Amino acid sequence: MGYSRYDFTPLLHSIDQWLYSVMSPAWALIVELTLIGLAFLIFYALVGLFLVYAERKVCGFIQNRVGPNRVGKYGIFQTIADFIKLLMKELIGTKDADKLLYNIAPYIVIICSFMAIGAIPFAQGLLAIDFDIGILYIISVSSLSVIGVLLAGWSSNSKYPLIGAMRSGAQIISYELSVGLSLLTIIVLAGTMQFSKIVMAQENGWFIFKGHIPAIIAFILYVIASTAETNRGPFDLAEAESELTAGYHTEYSGIKFAFFYLAEYMNMFIVASIAATVFLGGWMPLHIPAWNGFNVVMDYIPPVIWYFMKTAFVIYIIMLFKWTFPRLRIDHLLTLEWKYLLPINLVNILFMALIVLLGWHF
Amino acid sequence: MTNYQFMFFLLSAIIIIFSILTVTTRRILRAATFLLFVLVATAGLYFMLRFNFLAAIQLTLYAGGIVVLIIFSVLLTSHISQKLEKASISKRILAAIAAIAGAVLCIITILATEFPTVTPNPPETDIHTIGQALLSTDKFGYSLPFEVISILLLAAMIGSIIIAKKRKD
């Protein structure tokens, strides 16, 4: 196929072979791991900075404002300036806080999002680990980040963080179910959990088109549930600034606060990438069966650009959510999950299984 | 020492150190956090054995589920200044005897067992095999245990709903 001209596998293989030829296998492995880690760290920082800028611009757009426009052209250096400010700020803790847990909580949150990003395919051959349980791995790793939130809330020794952490815990645990079940709907259709195979299966049509009605329902449910799982508005009860100042990270300052902030944006990015990969074809260009000329033209656009365009689209939807809808109340939030999303999801899986068995998908 | 052995020793060291810290710390939430590290390192061992499915389940159920439940209940019930009291001497001696007896039993069993040598890189157990074994009714199928566990979980769920339900007085 045309898109394989952008395959990263030969390039990465030649780097791998070169490393193994110049040094011992043990050192080659260590160097490779370090390089991958560095690449992800840089990627992480860049995406984080860009997303904060994008969020402020989208917010400005919705509220009929300009948004940041002073530092650099269109304010593009605003987030870098903010980041430098955060780096230099003094770290202030609370009295009688559990210092050990208080200090490791930001790292737990950030390590979880770091682990999840390793399994996401950015382009053909461009992913760190290709598990046969890819989706399950990402769900399980991202379910750990709630521990960081709970620990941060409790160890701060302060009321607002504790309330924020409790809300966040209840919310993440319940919405995880909907996230998992809506992804399971697509696993039923795909027959695999491996990300590379899921993307390859969407060569002749993305799953949201192939699975038509149940896939579209699953996509909507996934976007709602994952917005809630990443603690973003209108489900941002965990940090509801009008009631709880900032929720679980009220007592954090400087770089530790920046870690929570960055992890929140990275979680949004990961959630959007999963949505893009599982429902919208990941890096796979848009192919319509029998439209060969169209498919050839689409193949000329590099997969990395396809991937980032789709992810940006989902991120834009999630940002629109935040600035459009008012915040829910905690009991409404849990009612929405347990009485609406979960039953719809369960019926939807049965519906999808029926469609797959009868062969009514494309 | 190969990378594989290095990772094994690293993970084992994490498991041993944090297991000891889990039972010796006086603060209950710290104990839960150390337990989390033990469980995550165990998942790491499963990943080393290429039991990816089991590792992911370990992370989801134990680390993401049970530890979260423990932390959640600690959050609801205890205050940050609370520390566990030191146990009395007689309790400590009894606990030590029980622990040593258990350890001796385990070590004797492990030493007496003939472990078959395996190839350094065992093949991955893919989810298709696990799924088919779980739902097959053949000789090595797990259909019956699967159903029995489903009924058990259903019963537990009904029980918890009844306990949590508001009573009409």
XYZ file of C-alpha atoms in Angstrom:
531
model
C 0.000 0.000 0.000
C 1.029 3.576 -0.589
C 1.245 4.610 3.043
C 4.061 2.126 3.707
C 6.508 4.529 2.030
C 6.442 6.303 5.392
C 7.176 3.098 7.320
C 9.549 3.762 10.228
C 10.471 0.092 10.714
C 13.532 -0.015 8.335
C 14.999 3.183 9.813
C 14.586 2.004 13.412
C 15.904 -1.452 12.503
C 19.060 -0.005 10.970
C 19.641 2.150 14.084
C 19.108 -0.942 16.234
C 21.540 -3.035 14.190
C 24.138 -0.240 14.175
C 23.951 0.063 17.977
C 24.334 -3.678 18.434
C 27.298 -3.747 16.028
C 29.305 -1.034 17.812
C 28.784 -2.115 21.434
C 27.945 -5.095 23.589
C 24.279 -6.202 23.675
C 23.816 -5.086 27.279
C 25.056 -1.554 26.545
C 23.118 -1.385 23.291
C 19.922 -2.174 25.181
C 20.672 0.461 27.813
C 21.440 3.075 25.152
C 18.239 2.218 23.285
C 16.125 2.479 26.430
C 17.737 5.823 27.299
C 17.133 7.180 23.795
C 13.476 6.102 23.837
C 13.032 7.588 27.305
C 14.606 10.894 26.231
C 12.483 11.025 23.097
C 9.332 10.533 25.157
C 10.409 13.113 27.751
C 10.971 15.761 25.082
C 7.726 14.824 23.359
C 5.945 14.968 26.702
C 7.198 18.466 27.504
C 6.440 19.827 24.040
C 2.917 18.388 23.917
C 2.217 19.621 27.441
C 3.319 23.161 26.606
C 1.370 23.174 23.362
C -1.824 21.814 24.937
C -1.850 24.451 27.676
C -1.515 27.128 24.986
C -4.229 25.484 22.859
C -6.551 25.242 25.829
C -6.218 28.949 26.570
C -6.767 29.874 22.945
C -9.852 27.622 22.660
C -11.179 29.044 25.912
C -10.637 32.551 24.576
C -12.377 31.644 21.340
C -15.445 30.285 23.137
C -15.631 33.224 25.512
C -15.157 35.719 22.667
C -11.738 36.857 23.908
C -8.319 36.895 22.284
C -6.541 34.650 24.782
C -2.783 34.969 25.402
C -1.308 37.404 22.842
C 1.528 39.313 24.544
C 4.523 36.969 24.752
C 5.724 36.335 21.211
C 3.589 36.414 18.083
C 0.007 35.317 18.986
C 1.301 34.615 22.493
C 2.982 31.334 21.514
C 5.707 31.740 24.133
C 3.213 32.367 26.927
C 3.267 28.788 28.239
C 7.073 28.662 28.117
C 7.183 31.833 30.222
C 4.647 30.289 32.632
C 6.720 27.131 32.831
C 9.912 29.052 33.694
C 7.976 30.933 36.365
C 6.745 27.635 37.850
C 10.279 26.204 37.851
C 11.586 29.119 39.891
C 8.779 29.237 42.437
C 9.395 28.272 46.026
C 8.033 24.884 47.112
C 5.684 25.435 50.041
C 4.183 22.514 51.970
C 1.652 22.340 54.769
C 2.460 21.796 58.418
C 2.162 18.184 59.643
C 1.760 16.867 56.117
C 2.921 13.305 55.499
C 6.065 14.497 53.711
C 6.946 11.176 52.065
C 3.562 10.595 50.438
C 3.176 14.313 49.737
C 6.379 14.220 47.714
C 5.834 10.992 45.786
C 2.204 11.673 44.793
C 3.057 13.916 41.782
C 5.520 11.316 40.530
C 2.953 8.502 40.700
C 0.550 10.558 38.587
C 3.183 11.456 36.032
C 4.761 7.979 35.818
C 1.350 6.464 35.037
C 0.772 8.749 32.089
C 4.360 8.142 31.002
C 3.841 4.371 31.024
C 0.639 4.662 29.031
C 2.155 6.755 26.262
C 4.680 4.014 25.426
C 2.046 1.771 23.875
C 0.500 4.363 21.556
C 1.337 3.970 17.844
C 2.296 7.323 16.290
C 3.006 5.950 12.828
C 3.761 2.646 11.164
C 6.551 1.063 13.205
C 6.783 4.109 15.486
C 5.770 2.842 18.915
C 7.806 1.805 21.933
C 6.053 -1.444 22.891
C 3.550 -3.440 20.884
C 1.816 -5.674 23.424
C -0.767 -8.207 22.325
C -2.863 -6.747 25.146
C -2.248 -3.101 24.146
C -5.656 -1.702 25.113
C -5.847 -3.663 28.362
C -2.340 -2.449 29.230
C -3.264 1.203 28.729
C -6.490 0.826 30.735
C -4.646 -0.875 33.590
C -1.784 1.620 33.695
C -4.012 4.663 33.555
C -6.171 3.222 36.341
C -3.163 3.634 38.648
C -3.021 7.407 38.397
C -5.998 7.751 40.743
C -3.700 6.532 43.529
C -1.494 9.590 43.068
C -4.553 11.821 43.288
C -5.833 10.118 46.446
C -2.413 10.244 48.118
C -1.965 13.915 47.214
C -5.335 14.776 48.729
C -4.802 12.865 51.936
C -1.169 13.664 52.657
C -1.655 17.431 52.247
C -3.358 17.486 55.663
C -5.955 19.978 54.508
C -9.723 19.848 54.040
C -10.179 20.939 50.454
C -7.628 18.542 48.946
C -9.195 15.673 50.903
C -12.694 16.435 49.593
C -11.272 16.849 46.102
C -9.451 13.519 46.318
C -12.565 11.695 47.557
C -14.642 13.068 44.698
C -11.944 12.300 42.195
C -11.593 8.732 43.462
C -15.321 8.014 43.234
C -15.445 9.589 39.801
C -12.442 7.856 38.255
C -13.377 4.421 39.596
C -16.902 4.653 38.184
C -16.043 6.138 34.811
C -13.248 3.636 34.233
C -15.997 1.046 33.662
C -17.538 3.001 30.820
C -14.154 3.677 29.233
C -13.290 -0.030 29.362
C -16.664 -1.208 28.087
C -16.791 1.242 25.186
C -13.319 0.120 24.111
C -14.453 -3.493 24.519
C -17.199 -2.827 21.977
C -14.545 -2.073 19.385
C -12.390 -5.027 20.501
C -15.402 -7.239 19.681
C -15.381 -5.787 16.182
C -11.591 -5.856 15.741
C -10.997 -9.274 17.327
C -7.677 -8.132 18.805
C -6.268 -5.834 21.488
C -2.928 -5.209 19.795
C -2.650 -1.602 18.661
C -0.691 -2.331 15.490
C -3.259 -4.919 14.394
C -6.156 -2.612 15.289
C -4.699 0.098 13.075
C -3.983 -2.322 10.218
C -7.558 -3.645 10.402
C -8.798 -0.139 9.621
C -7.021 -0.068 6.270
C -10.261 -0.251 4.283
C -12.344 1.965 6.540
C -12.120 3.291 10.074
C -13.930 1.359 12.788
C -16.357 4.200 13.403
C -17.591 3.683 9.802
C -17.153 -0.097 9.728
C -19.107 -0.662 12.916
C -21.655 2.083 12.077
C -24.390 2.502 14.752
C -22.830 0.681 17.758
C -19.385 2.099 16.954
C -20.728 5.659 16.860
C -22.559 5.078 20.164
C -19.353 3.643 21.642
C -17.353 6.646 20.408
C -19.749 9.118 22.039
C -19.745 7.116 25.291
C -15.956 6.875 25.213
C -15.493 10.609 24.766
C -17.908 11.395 27.632
C -16.433 8.791 29.998
C -12.819 9.611 29.223
C -13.446 13.319 29.762
C -14.717 12.386 33.203
C -11.823 10.023 33.826
C -9.246 12.713 33.128
C -10.999 15.044 35.608
C -11.819 17.641 33.014
C -14.786 19.945 32.835
C -17.759 19.618 32.938
C -16.720 16.737 35.210
C -13.891 18.561 37.026
C -15.470 18.228 40.462
C -12.186 17.078 41.871
C -10.775 20.559 41.522
C -13.956 22.649 41.275
C -12.181 25.960 41.783
C -15.276 27.815 42.975
C -15.840 25.412 45.891
C -12.509 23.699 46.576
C -9.956 26.309 45.388
C -8.059 23.697 43.358
C -9.057 20.314 44.779
C -6.408 17.709 45.418
C -3.449 19.864 44.355
C -4.376 22.943 46.386
C -1.357 22.578 48.675
C 1.174 22.021 45.915
C 3.254 24.810 44.468
C 6.005 25.318 41.939
C 7.244 22.355 39.976
C 5.140 19.807 41.884
C 1.984 21.668 40.911
C 3.337 21.771 37.351
C 3.633 17.967 37.434
C -0.058 17.557 38.241
C -0.957 20.123 35.632
C 1.214 18.469 32.990
C -0.096 15.004 33.858
C -3.667 16.233 33.446
C -2.937 17.500 29.961
C -0.964 14.394 29.047
C -3.827 12.201 30.207
C -6.104 14.179 27.939
C -3.644 13.619 25.098
C -3.455 9.875 25.796
C -7.234 9.571 25.974
C -7.563 11.452 22.691
C -4.900 9.271 21.045
C -6.709 6.109 22.111
C -9.948 7.501 20.688
C -8.143 8.422 17.470
C -6.432 5.019 17.236
C -9.354 2.792 18.119
C -12.233 4.640 16.468
C -10.686 6.904 13.830
C -7.971 4.653 12.427
C -4.893 5.991 14.235
C -2.180 6.843 11.722
C -4.069 5.069 8.920
C -5.043 7.491 6.118
C -8.695 7.801 5.141
C -9.447 5.032 2.661
C -12.752 4.512 0.908
C -13.082 1.093 -0.805
C -13.121 1.274 -4.622
C -12.100 4.942 -4.691
C -8.544 4.096 -5.757
C -7.505 7.551 -6.969
C -8.703 9.145 -3.733
C -6.904 6.500 -1.656
C -3.609 7.089 -3.499
C -3.824 10.831 -2.877
C -4.597 10.258 0.820
C -1.598 7.907 1.122
C 0.740 10.781 0.232
C -0.098 12.557 3.502
C 2.342 11.121 6.116
C 0.730 8.912 8.799
C 2.216 11.060 11.575
C 0.210 14.016 10.289
C -2.942 11.890 10.090
C -2.375 10.751 13.655
C -1.867 14.245 15.041
C -4.799 15.658 13.071
C -7.167 13.044 14.483
C -5.835 13.436 18.014
C -6.124 17.221 17.756
C -9.711 16.814 16.579
C -10.647 14.719 19.637
C -8.756 17.093 21.947
C -10.675 20.010 20.430
C -13.991 18.236 21.166
C -12.909 17.617 24.774
C -11.856 21.264 25.162
C -15.179 22.449 23.728
C -16.932 20.293 26.362
C -15.066 22.020 29.139
C -15.883 25.553 28.074
C -19.458 24.895 26.929
C -21.189 22.920 29.661
C -21.672 23.934 33.309
C -20.139 21.710 35.974
C -22.226 18.758 37.174
C -23.103 18.077 40.793
C -21.456 14.995 42.328
C -24.668 12.938 42.616
C -25.709 13.877 39.072
C -22.276 12.803 37.929
C -22.540 9.371 39.509
C -26.156 8.982 38.329
C -25.050 9.731 34.776
C -22.476 6.956 34.929
C -24.319 4.211 36.780
C -27.867 4.770 35.502
C -27.238 5.883 31.927
C -23.765 5.292 30.490
C -23.174 1.840 31.965
C -26.499 0.224 30.897
C -26.249 1.810 27.438
C -22.711 0.466 27.161
C -23.719 -3.071 28.145
C -26.591 -3.141 25.637
C -24.281 -1.642 23.037
C -21.750 -4.473 23.442
C -24.506 -7.054 22.922
C -25.676 -5.103 19.873
C -22.131 -5.040 18.473
C -21.684 -8.766 19.122
C -24.940 -9.426 17.254
C -23.816 -7.294 14.314
C -20.425 -9.036 14.179
C -22.065 -12.486 14.342
C -24.547 -11.650 11.593
C -21.837 -9.988 9.521
C -23.711 -6.696 9.236
C -20.571 -4.601 9.527
C -18.572 -3.391 6.534
C 25.171 -10.677 34.830
C 22.742 -10.290 31.961
C 20.106 -7.572 31.700
C 17.466 -10.170 32.381
C 19.088 -11.242 35.648
C 19.693 -7.611 36.601
C 15.997 -6.801 36.149
C 15.031 -9.895 38.124
C 17.258 -8.914 41.052
C 16.078 -5.310 40.902
C 12.404 -6.296 40.996
C 13.017 -8.892 43.703
C 14.849 -6.322 45.810
C 11.941 -3.893 45.426
C 9.466 -6.605 46.414
C 11.448 -7.672 49.497
C 12.279 -4.164 50.736
C 8.781 -2.784 50.315
C 7.152 -5.913 51.753
C 9.160 -5.383 54.942
C 8.352 -1.662 54.967
C 4.655 -2.438 54.489
C 4.457 -4.355 57.757
C 6.881 -2.229 59.786
C 5.588 1.275 59.082
C 3.384 2.894 61.726
C 1.282 4.918 59.306
C -1.491 3.015 57.613
C -1.569 4.949 54.344
C 2.177 4.556 53.917
C 1.691 0.806 54.351
C -0.886 0.863 51.552
C 1.491 2.799 49.297
C 4.358 0.378 49.943
C 1.985 -2.496 49.209
C 1.248 -0.792 45.900
C 4.952 -0.827 45.020
C 5.157 -4.536 45.876
C 2.197 -5.319 43.622
C 3.539 -3.234 40.744
C 6.945 -4.927 41.005
C 5.187 -8.317 40.934
C 3.475 -7.207 37.725
C 6.961 -6.388 36.447
C 8.024 -9.983 37.131
C 5.026 -11.223 35.132
C 6.034 -8.949 32.257
C 9.524 -10.484 32.421
C 7.982 -13.939 32.144
C 6.024 -12.659 29.109
C 2.758 -13.264 30.918
C 1.482 -9.926 29.622
C -2.157 -10.677 30.285
C -1.559 -11.691 33.884
C 0.627 -8.616 34.400
C -2.051 -6.275 33.105
C -4.655 -7.998 35.279
C -2.313 -7.685 38.265
C -2.042 -3.956 37.621
C -5.785 -3.477 37.092
C -7.136 -5.637 39.893
C -4.548 -5.486 42.636
C -2.802 -2.169 42.103
C -5.650 -0.245 40.484
C -8.525 -1.938 42.308
C -7.680 -3.348 45.708
C -5.074 -0.774 46.738
C -7.410 2.023 45.622
C -10.151 0.452 47.737
C -7.809 0.252 50.753
C -6.661 3.858 50.307
C -10.253 4.970 49.860
C -11.351 3.362 53.113
C -8.321 4.812 54.934
C -9.267 8.232 53.603
C -12.767 7.843 55.014
C -11.822 6.474 58.406
C -8.477 7.717 59.671
C -6.792 11.040 60.282
C -3.303 11.977 59.131
C -1.916 12.269 62.659
C -2.989 8.720 63.575
C -0.234 6.180 64.030
C -0.670 2.513 64.748
C 0.154 1.492 68.304
C 3.024 -0.833 68.938
C 1.862 -4.353 69.689
C 2.473 -5.928 73.088
C 5.430 -8.313 73.640
C 3.310 -11.478 73.826
C 1.549 -10.606 70.551
C 4.872 -9.934 68.894
C 6.324 -13.270 70.008
C 3.256 -15.156 68.786
C 3.335 -13.299 65.465
C 7.042 -14.027 65.077
C 6.483 -17.743 65.722
C 3.644 -17.855 63.191
C 5.704 -15.983 60.604
C 8.794 -18.153 61.062
C 6.717 -21.332 60.907
C 5.096 -20.160 57.688
C 8.443 -19.180 56.193
C 10.020 -22.544 57.129
C 7.104 -24.412 55.591
C 7.384 -22.401 52.370
C 11.172 -22.777 52.135
C 11.008 -26.549 52.763
C 8.360 -26.909 50.044
C 10.341 -24.791 47.583
C 13.579 -26.694 48.249
C 11.834 -30.054 47.949
C 10.214 -29.202 44.612
C 12.017 -30.167 41.425
C 11.627 -27.141 39.138
C 11.831 -28.076 35.458
C 14.263 -25.886 33.531
C 12.634 -23.702 30.931
C 14.018 -21.846 27.939
C 15.159 -18.326 28.824
C 12.489 -16.715 26.628
C 9.231 -18.625 27.028
C 6.654 -17.974 24.295
C 4.023 -15.341 24.912
C 0.661 -16.640 26.024
C -1.700 -14.719 23.811
C -5.171 -13.686 24.855
C -6.831 -15.887 22.230
C -5.563 -18.999 23.999
C -6.632 -17.672 27.397
C -10.044 -16.637 26.134
C -10.745 -19.956 24.482
C -9.572 -21.924 27.521
C -11.752 -19.756 29.760
C -14.945 -20.452 27.846
C -14.380 -23.990 26.550
C -16.220 -26.995 27.985
C -13.503 -29.473 26.950
C -11.135 -31.345 29.213
C -8.957 -28.354 30.109
C -11.718 -25.779 29.798
C -12.547 -23.375 32.588
C -16.197 -22.888 31.729
C -17.549 -24.285 35.014
C -15.198 -22.351 37.346
C -15.935 -19.239 35.293
C -19.679 -19.638 35.808
C -19.316 -20.497 39.501
C -17.236 -17.356 40.059
C -19.834 -15.329 38.161
C -22.554 -16.559 40.528
C -20.335 -15.843 43.532
C -19.717 -12.284 42.325
C -23.417 -11.797 41.618
C -24.238 -12.926 45.151
C -21.608 -10.548 46.564
C -23.043 -7.708 44.505
C -26.616 -8.353 45.676
C -25.377 -8.563 49.252
C -23.553 -5.249 49.071
C -26.559 -3.553 47.463
C -28.790 -4.785 50.280
C -26.309 -3.558 52.903
C -25.946 -0.169 51.238
C -29.675 0.290 50.584
C -31.607 2.784 52.673
C -33.839 1.031 55.174
C -37.448 2.164 55.473
C -38.166 2.679 59.122
